[in-house]
Coordinates of C-alpha atoms and ligand atoms in Angstrom, one line a residue:
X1 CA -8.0 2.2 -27.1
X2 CA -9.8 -0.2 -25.0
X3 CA -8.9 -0.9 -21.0
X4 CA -10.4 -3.8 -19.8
X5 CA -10.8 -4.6 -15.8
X6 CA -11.6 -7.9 -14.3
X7 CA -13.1 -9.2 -10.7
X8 CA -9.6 -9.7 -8.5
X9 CA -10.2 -13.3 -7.3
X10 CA -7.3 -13.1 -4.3
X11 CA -9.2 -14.2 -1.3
X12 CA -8.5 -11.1 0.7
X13 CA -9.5 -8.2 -2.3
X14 CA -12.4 -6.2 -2.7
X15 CA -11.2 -3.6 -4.6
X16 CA -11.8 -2.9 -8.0
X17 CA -9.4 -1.2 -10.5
X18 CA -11.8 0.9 -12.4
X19 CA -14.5 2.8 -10.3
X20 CA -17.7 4.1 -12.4
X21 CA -16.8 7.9 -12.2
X22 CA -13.2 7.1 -13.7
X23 CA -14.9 5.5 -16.6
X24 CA -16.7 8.9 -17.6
X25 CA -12.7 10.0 -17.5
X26 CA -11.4 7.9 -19.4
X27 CA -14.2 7.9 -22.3
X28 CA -13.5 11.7 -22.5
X29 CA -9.5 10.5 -23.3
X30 CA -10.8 8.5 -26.1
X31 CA -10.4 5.0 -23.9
X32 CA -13.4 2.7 -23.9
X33 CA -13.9 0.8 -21.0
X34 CA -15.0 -3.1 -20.4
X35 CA -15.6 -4.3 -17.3
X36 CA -16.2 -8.0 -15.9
X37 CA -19.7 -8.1 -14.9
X38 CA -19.3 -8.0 -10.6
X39 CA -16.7 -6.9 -10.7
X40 CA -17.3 -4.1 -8.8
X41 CA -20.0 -5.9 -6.0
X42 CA -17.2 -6.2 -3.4
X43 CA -16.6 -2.4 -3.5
X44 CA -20.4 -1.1 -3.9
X45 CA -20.2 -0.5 -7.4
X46 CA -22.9 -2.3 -9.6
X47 CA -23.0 -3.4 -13.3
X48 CA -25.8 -0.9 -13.8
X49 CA -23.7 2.0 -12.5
X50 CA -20.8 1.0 -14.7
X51 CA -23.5 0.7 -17.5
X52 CA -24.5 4.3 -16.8
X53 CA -21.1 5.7 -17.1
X54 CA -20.8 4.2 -20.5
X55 CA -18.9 1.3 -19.8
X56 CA -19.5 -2.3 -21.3
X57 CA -20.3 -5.1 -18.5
X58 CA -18.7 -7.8 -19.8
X59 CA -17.7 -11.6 -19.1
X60 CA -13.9 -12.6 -19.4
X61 CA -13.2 -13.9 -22.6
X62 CA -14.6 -10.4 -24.1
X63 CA -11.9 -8.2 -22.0
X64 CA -9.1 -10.7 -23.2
X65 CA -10.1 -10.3 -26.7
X66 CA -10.8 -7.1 -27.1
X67 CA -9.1 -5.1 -24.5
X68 CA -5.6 -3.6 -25.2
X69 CA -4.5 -2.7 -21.5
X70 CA -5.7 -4.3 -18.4
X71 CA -5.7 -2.9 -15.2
X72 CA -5.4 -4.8 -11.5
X73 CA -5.2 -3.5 -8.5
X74 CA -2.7 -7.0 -7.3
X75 CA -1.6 -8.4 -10.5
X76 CA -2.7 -11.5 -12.7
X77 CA -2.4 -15.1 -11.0
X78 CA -0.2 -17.4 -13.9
X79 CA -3.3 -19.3 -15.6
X80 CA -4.7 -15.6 -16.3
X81 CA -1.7 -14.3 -18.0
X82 CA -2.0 -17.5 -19.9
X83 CA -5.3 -16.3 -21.7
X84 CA -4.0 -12.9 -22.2
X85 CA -3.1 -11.8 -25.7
X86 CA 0.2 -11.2 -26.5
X87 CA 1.2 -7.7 -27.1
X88 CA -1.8 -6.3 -24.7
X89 CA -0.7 -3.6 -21.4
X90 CA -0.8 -5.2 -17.8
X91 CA -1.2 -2.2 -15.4
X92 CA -0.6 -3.1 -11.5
X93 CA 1.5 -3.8 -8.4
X94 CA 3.5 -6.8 -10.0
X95 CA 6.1 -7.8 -7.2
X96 CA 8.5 -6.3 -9.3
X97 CA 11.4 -6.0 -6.5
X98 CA 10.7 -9.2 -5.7
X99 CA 9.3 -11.9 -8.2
X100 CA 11.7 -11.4 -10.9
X101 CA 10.1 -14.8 -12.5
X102 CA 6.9 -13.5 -12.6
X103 CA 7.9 -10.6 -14.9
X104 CA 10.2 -12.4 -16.9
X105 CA 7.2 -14.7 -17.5
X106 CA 5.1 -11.8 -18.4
X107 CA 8.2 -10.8 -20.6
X108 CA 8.3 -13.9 -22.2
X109 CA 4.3 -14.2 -22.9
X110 CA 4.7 -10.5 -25.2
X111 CA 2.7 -8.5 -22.7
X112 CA 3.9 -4.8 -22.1
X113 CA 3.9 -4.7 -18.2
X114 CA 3.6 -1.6 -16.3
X115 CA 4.7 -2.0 -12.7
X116 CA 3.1 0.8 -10.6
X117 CA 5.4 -0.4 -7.5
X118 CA 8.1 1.2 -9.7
X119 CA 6.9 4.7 -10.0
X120 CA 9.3 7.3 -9.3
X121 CA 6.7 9.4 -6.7
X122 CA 8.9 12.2 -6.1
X123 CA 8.3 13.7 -10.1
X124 CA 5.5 16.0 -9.6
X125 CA 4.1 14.6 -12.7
X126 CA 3.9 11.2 -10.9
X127 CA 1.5 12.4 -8.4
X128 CA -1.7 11.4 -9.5
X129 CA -0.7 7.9 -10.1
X130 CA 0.7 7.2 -6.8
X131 CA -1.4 4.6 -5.4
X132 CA 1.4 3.7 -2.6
X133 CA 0.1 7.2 -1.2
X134 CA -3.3 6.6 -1.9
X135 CA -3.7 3.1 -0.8
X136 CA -1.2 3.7 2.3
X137 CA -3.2 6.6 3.4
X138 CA -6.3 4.5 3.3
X139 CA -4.4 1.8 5.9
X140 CA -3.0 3.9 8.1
X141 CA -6.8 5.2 8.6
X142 CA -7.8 1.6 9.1
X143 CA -5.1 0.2 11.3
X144 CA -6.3 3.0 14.0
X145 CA -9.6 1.7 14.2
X146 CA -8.8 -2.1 13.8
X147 CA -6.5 -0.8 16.7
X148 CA -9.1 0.7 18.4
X149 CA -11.8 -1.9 17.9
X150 CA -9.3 -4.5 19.3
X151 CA -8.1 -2.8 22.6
X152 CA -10.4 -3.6 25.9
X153 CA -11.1 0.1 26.9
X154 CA -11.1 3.8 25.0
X155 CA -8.8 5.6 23.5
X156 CA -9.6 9.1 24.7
X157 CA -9.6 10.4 28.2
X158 CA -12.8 10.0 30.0
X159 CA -14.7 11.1 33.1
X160 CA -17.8 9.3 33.9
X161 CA -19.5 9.5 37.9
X162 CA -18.0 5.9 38.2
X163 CA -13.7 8.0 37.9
X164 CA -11.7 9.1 34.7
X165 CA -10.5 6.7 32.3
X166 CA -7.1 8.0 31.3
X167 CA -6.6 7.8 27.6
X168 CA -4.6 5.2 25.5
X169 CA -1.0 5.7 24.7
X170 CA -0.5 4.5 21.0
X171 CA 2.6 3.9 19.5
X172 CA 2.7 4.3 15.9
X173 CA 6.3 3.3 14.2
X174 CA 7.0 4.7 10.8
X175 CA 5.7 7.7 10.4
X176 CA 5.3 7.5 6.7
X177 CA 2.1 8.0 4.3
X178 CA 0.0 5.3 6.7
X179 CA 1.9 6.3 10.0
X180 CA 1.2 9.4 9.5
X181 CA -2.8 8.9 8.6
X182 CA -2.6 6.6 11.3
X183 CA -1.1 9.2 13.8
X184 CA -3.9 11.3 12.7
X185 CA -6.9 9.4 13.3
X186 CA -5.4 7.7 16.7
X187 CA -5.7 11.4 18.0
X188 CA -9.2 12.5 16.6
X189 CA -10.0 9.2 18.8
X190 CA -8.6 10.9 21.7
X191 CA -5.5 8.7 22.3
X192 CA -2.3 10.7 23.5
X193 CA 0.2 9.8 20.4
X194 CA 3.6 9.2 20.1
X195 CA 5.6 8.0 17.0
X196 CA 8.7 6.8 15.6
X197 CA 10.7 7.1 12.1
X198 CA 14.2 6.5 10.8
X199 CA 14.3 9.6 8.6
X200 CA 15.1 12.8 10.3
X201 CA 12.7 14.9 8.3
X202 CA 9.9 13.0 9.9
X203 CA 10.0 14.4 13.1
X204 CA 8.7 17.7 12.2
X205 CA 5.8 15.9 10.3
X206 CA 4.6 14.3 13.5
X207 CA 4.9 17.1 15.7
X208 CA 3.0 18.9 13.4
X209 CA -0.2 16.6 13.9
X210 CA 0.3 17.0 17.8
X211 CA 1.8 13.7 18.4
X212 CA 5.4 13.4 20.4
X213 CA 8.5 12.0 18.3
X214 CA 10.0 8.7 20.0
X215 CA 13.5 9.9 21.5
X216 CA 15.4 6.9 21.2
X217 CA 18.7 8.5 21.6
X218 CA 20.3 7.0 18.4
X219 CA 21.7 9.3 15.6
X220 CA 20.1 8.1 12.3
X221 CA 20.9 11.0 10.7
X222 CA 21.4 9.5 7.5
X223 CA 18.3 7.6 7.7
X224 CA 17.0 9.0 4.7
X225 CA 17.9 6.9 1.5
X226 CA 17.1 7.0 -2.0
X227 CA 14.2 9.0 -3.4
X228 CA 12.9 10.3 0.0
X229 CA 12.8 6.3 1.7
X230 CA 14.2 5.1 4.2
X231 CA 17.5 3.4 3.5
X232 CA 18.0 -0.4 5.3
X233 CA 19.7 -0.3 9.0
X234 CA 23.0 -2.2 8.8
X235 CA 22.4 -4.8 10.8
X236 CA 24.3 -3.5 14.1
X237 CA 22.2 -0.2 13.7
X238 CA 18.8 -2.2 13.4
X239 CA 20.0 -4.1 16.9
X240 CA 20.3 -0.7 18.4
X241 CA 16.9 0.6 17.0
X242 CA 15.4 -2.9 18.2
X243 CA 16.5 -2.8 21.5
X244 CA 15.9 0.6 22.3
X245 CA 12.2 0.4 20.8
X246 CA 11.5 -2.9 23.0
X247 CA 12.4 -1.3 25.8
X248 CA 10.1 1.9 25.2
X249 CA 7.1 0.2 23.9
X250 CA 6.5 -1.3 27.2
X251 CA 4.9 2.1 28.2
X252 CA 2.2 2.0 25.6
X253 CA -1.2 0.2 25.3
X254 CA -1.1 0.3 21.1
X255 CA 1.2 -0.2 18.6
X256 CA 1.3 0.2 15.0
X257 CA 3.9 -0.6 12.4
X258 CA 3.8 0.6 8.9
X259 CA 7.2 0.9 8.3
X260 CA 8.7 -0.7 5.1
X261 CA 11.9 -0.3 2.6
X262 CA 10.8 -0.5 -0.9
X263 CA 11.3 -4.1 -2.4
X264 CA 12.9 -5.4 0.7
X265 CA 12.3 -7.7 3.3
X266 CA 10.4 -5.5 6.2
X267 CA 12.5 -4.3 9.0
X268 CA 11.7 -5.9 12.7
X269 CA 11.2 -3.2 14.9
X270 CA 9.5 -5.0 17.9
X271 CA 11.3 -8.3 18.6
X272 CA 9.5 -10.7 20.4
X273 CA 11.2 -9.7 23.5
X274 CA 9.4 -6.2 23.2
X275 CA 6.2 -8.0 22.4
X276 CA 6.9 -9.9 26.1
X277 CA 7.3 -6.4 27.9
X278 CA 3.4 -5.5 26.4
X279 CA 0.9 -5.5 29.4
X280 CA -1.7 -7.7 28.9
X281 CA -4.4 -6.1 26.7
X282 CA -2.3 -4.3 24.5
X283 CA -2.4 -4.3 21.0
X284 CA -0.1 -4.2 18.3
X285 CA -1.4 -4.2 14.6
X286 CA 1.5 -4.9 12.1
X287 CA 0.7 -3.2 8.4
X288 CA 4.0 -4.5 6.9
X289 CA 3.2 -8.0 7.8
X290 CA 3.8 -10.8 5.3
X291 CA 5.0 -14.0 4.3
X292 CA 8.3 -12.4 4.2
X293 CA 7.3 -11.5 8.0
X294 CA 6.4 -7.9 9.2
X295 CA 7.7 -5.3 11.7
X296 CA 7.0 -7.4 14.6
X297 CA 8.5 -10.3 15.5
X298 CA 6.3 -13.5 15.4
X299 CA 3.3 -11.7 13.6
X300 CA 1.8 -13.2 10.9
X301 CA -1.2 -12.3 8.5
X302 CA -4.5 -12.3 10.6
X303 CA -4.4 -12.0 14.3
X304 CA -3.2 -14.1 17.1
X305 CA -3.1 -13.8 20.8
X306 CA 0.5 -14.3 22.9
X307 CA 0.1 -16.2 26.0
X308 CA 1.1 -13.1 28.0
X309 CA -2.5 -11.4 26.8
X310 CA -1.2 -9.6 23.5
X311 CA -3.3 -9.1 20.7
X312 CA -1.1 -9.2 17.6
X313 CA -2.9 -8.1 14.5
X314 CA -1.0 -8.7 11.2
X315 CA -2.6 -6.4 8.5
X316 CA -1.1 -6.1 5.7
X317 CA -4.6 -5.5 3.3
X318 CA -6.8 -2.6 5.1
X319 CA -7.1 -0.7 2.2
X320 CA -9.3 -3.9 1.2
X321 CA -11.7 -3.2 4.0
X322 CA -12.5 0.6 3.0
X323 CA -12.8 -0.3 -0.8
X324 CA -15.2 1.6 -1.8
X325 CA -13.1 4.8 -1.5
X326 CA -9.6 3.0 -1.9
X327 CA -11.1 1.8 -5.2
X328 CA -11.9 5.2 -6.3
X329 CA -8.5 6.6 -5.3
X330 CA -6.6 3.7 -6.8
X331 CA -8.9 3.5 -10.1
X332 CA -7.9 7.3 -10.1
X333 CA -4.2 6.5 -10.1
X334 CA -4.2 3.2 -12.4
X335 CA -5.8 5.9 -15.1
X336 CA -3.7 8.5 -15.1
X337 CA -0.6 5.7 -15.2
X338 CA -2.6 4.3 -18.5
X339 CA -3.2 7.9 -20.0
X340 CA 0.3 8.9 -19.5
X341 CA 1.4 6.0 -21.8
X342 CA -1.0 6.9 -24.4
X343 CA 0.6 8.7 -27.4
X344 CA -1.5 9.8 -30.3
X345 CA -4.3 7.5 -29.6
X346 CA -2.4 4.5 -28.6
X347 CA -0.4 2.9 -25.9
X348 CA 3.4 3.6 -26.6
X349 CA 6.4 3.9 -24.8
X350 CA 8.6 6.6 -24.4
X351 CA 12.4 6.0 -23.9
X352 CA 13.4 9.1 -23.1
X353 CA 10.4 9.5 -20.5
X354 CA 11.7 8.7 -16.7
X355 CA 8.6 7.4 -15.7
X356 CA 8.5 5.2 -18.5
X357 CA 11.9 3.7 -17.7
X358 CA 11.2 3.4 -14.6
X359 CA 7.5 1.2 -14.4
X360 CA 8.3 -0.4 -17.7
X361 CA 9.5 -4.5 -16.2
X362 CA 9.0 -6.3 -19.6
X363 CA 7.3 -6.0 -23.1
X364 CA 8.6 -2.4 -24.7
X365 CA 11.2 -2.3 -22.2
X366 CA 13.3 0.8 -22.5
X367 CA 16.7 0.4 -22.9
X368 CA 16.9 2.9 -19.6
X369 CA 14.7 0.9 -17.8
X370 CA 14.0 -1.7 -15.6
X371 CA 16.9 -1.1 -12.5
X372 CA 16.5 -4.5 -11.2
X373 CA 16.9 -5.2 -7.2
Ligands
LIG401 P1 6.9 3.2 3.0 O1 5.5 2.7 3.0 O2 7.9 2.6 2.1 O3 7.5 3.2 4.5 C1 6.8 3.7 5.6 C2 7.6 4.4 6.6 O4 8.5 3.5 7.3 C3 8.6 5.4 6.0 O5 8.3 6.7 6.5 C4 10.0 4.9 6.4 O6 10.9 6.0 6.6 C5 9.7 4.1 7.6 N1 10.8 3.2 8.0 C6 11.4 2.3 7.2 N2 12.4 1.7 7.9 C7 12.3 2.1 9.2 C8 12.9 1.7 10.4 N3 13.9 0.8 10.4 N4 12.5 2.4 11.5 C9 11.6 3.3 11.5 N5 10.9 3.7 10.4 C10 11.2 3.1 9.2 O7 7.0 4.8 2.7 P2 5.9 5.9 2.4 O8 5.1 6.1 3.6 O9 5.1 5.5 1.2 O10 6.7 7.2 2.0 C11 7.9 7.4 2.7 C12 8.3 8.9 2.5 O11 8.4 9.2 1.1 C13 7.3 9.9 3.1 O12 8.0 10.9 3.7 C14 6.6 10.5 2.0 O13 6.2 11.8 2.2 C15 7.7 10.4 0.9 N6 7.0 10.4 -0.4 C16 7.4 11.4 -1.2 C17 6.7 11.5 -2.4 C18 7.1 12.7 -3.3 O14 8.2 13.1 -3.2 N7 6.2 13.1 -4.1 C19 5.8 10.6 -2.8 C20 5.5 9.6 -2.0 C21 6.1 9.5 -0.7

């Protein structure tokens, strides 16, 4: 079995999906590893250290011949699936929910394609591949100090001869995987902390790391959905939720969004109208933003000021800018997805296996599988 990894080209990536320490791994599971020579650089990992852990620095063309799975931490770009060989394993966050002609092209080239957006994270079993957790925790990290970095004066409450600086007031809504590391770092920065989440059960969560729940005084008691995520607002209940968080957010200095619905569109929380009640300074850093648009209204990949003084950071790859360990966490998870489907010494599929039916979009599809959106 050989699991081949290549440089991610996409402008914004420096991760890597195979980290030198996992390659000791997964030589002791009987896979050989190649890697693309630099491909690593971006994350502080260098040939030599792959070389060291047994793995085979490589160009390309030698990991498209030889390897049997490949692993990304985005996916292939078209003239890359092109090359690869029919019949070899694509491991990674494939757009699944939705880029439906993406995997039916990947279906149609012969290549079994395992879609880690599609793993079913509440099976215990599934808990070392979850790289949504891993990478999410890694952003909400991130977003407080971009947040942080941004915003014209500190976050914690200070006394100096010249008077006392009262601390920030950060705003963090969805209090998720990333809200929740974000809730967390905001206050080890000193910020007083309040946050915000459809699902009921999240409350206790963010009083439990010392930051106050937003009282909107809306009943979403059936805001939990499917699988432990949040289920879409009907569209009269997300006009409620918008207005009442516009309205509240006017009190607070930072905001962060991280709040998503799996292979949907991102919910608006803030509407522009929100964004206009922001005092000048404040800062709002958007981790759901995309091309599909984000939770804020008017935010956009990369970071813009309003006219009324608002700095509106769109940020949707942070997990990029700590890649050293979000490599290592994620090359952790893309493993154990690519052990799991080895049987007897070589990549198979099990039908009757739920994770299986679940990440499997095209190739050795089970006849289970693939619940499209
Ligand atoms: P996510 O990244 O899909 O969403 C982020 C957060 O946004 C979620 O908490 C969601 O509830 C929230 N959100 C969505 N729409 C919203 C709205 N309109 N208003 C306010 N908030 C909204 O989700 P995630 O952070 O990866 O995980 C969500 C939940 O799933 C967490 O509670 C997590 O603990 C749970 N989870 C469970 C398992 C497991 O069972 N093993 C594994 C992973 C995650």
């Amino acid at each position: 079995m050989t699991f081949g990894v290549f440089n991610e080209t996409s402008e914004h990536e420096s991760r890597v999906a195979l980290t030198p320490d996992i390659v000791t791994r997964l030589r002791k599971s009987g896979v050989a590893c190649l890697i693309e020579s630099g491909a690593g650089e971006a994350s502080d990992y260098t040939d030599e250290d792959y070389t060291k852990a047994g793995a085979q620095v490589v160009d390309a063309d030698r990991i498209l011949a030889r390897a049997d799975a490949l692993g990304f931490v985005e996916r292939p770009d078209d003239q890359l699936v092109a090359r690869i060989k029919p019949g070899t394993w694509v491991i990674g966050m494939l757009g699944s929910f939705t880029d439906a002609d993406y995997i039916e092209a990947l279906d149609k080239h012969g290549v079994t394609a395992v879609a880690i957006e599609r793993l079913p994270r509440q099976l215990s079993a599934a808990q070392s591949m979850d790289e949504m957790t891993s990478q999410n925790s890694v952003m909400g990290y991130k977003a407080a100090l971009v947040a942080a970095n941004a915003y014209g004066s500190f976050l914690p409450m200070m006394t100096t001869a010249a008077g006392t600086i009262r601390p920030a007031k950060v705003l963090i809504l969805g209090a998720g995987i990333a809200g929740l590391q974000a809730i967390g770092t905001a206050k080890r920065l000193g910020a007083v902390v309040t946050a915000y989440d459809v699902r009921p059960a999240s409350r206790g969560e963010v009083e439990s790391l010392g930051a106050k729940f937003l009282e909107l005084g809306l009943d979403f008691s059936q805001g939990q959905g499917e699988g432990g995520y949040a289920r879409a607002l009907t569209p009269e209940e997300q006009a409620q939720q918008q207005a009442a968080v516009d309205e509240k957010a006017a009190g607070f200095d930072i905001i962060i969004t991280t709040a998503k619905v799996p292979g949907r569109k991102p919910p608006v929380l803030l509407t522009a109208r929100g964004v206009e009640g922001l005092h000048r300074g404040a800062v709002v850093v958007d981790c759901a933003a995309s091309e599909l648009g984000g939770n804020v209204e008017g935010s956009a990949i990369g970071t813009h000021t309003t006219k009324g003084g608002v700095t509106i950071i769109g940020a949707p790859y942070l997990a990029s800018e700590v890649s050293t360990t979000a490599s290592n966490l994620l090359s952790r998870n893309v493993a154990d997805i690519l052990v799991h489907f080895i049987k007897d010494g070589a990549l198979a599929v099990d039908p009757s296996d739920e994770i299986d039916q679940a990440m499997i979009v095209a190739g050795n599809k089970p006849a289970a599988g693939t619940k499209g959106e």
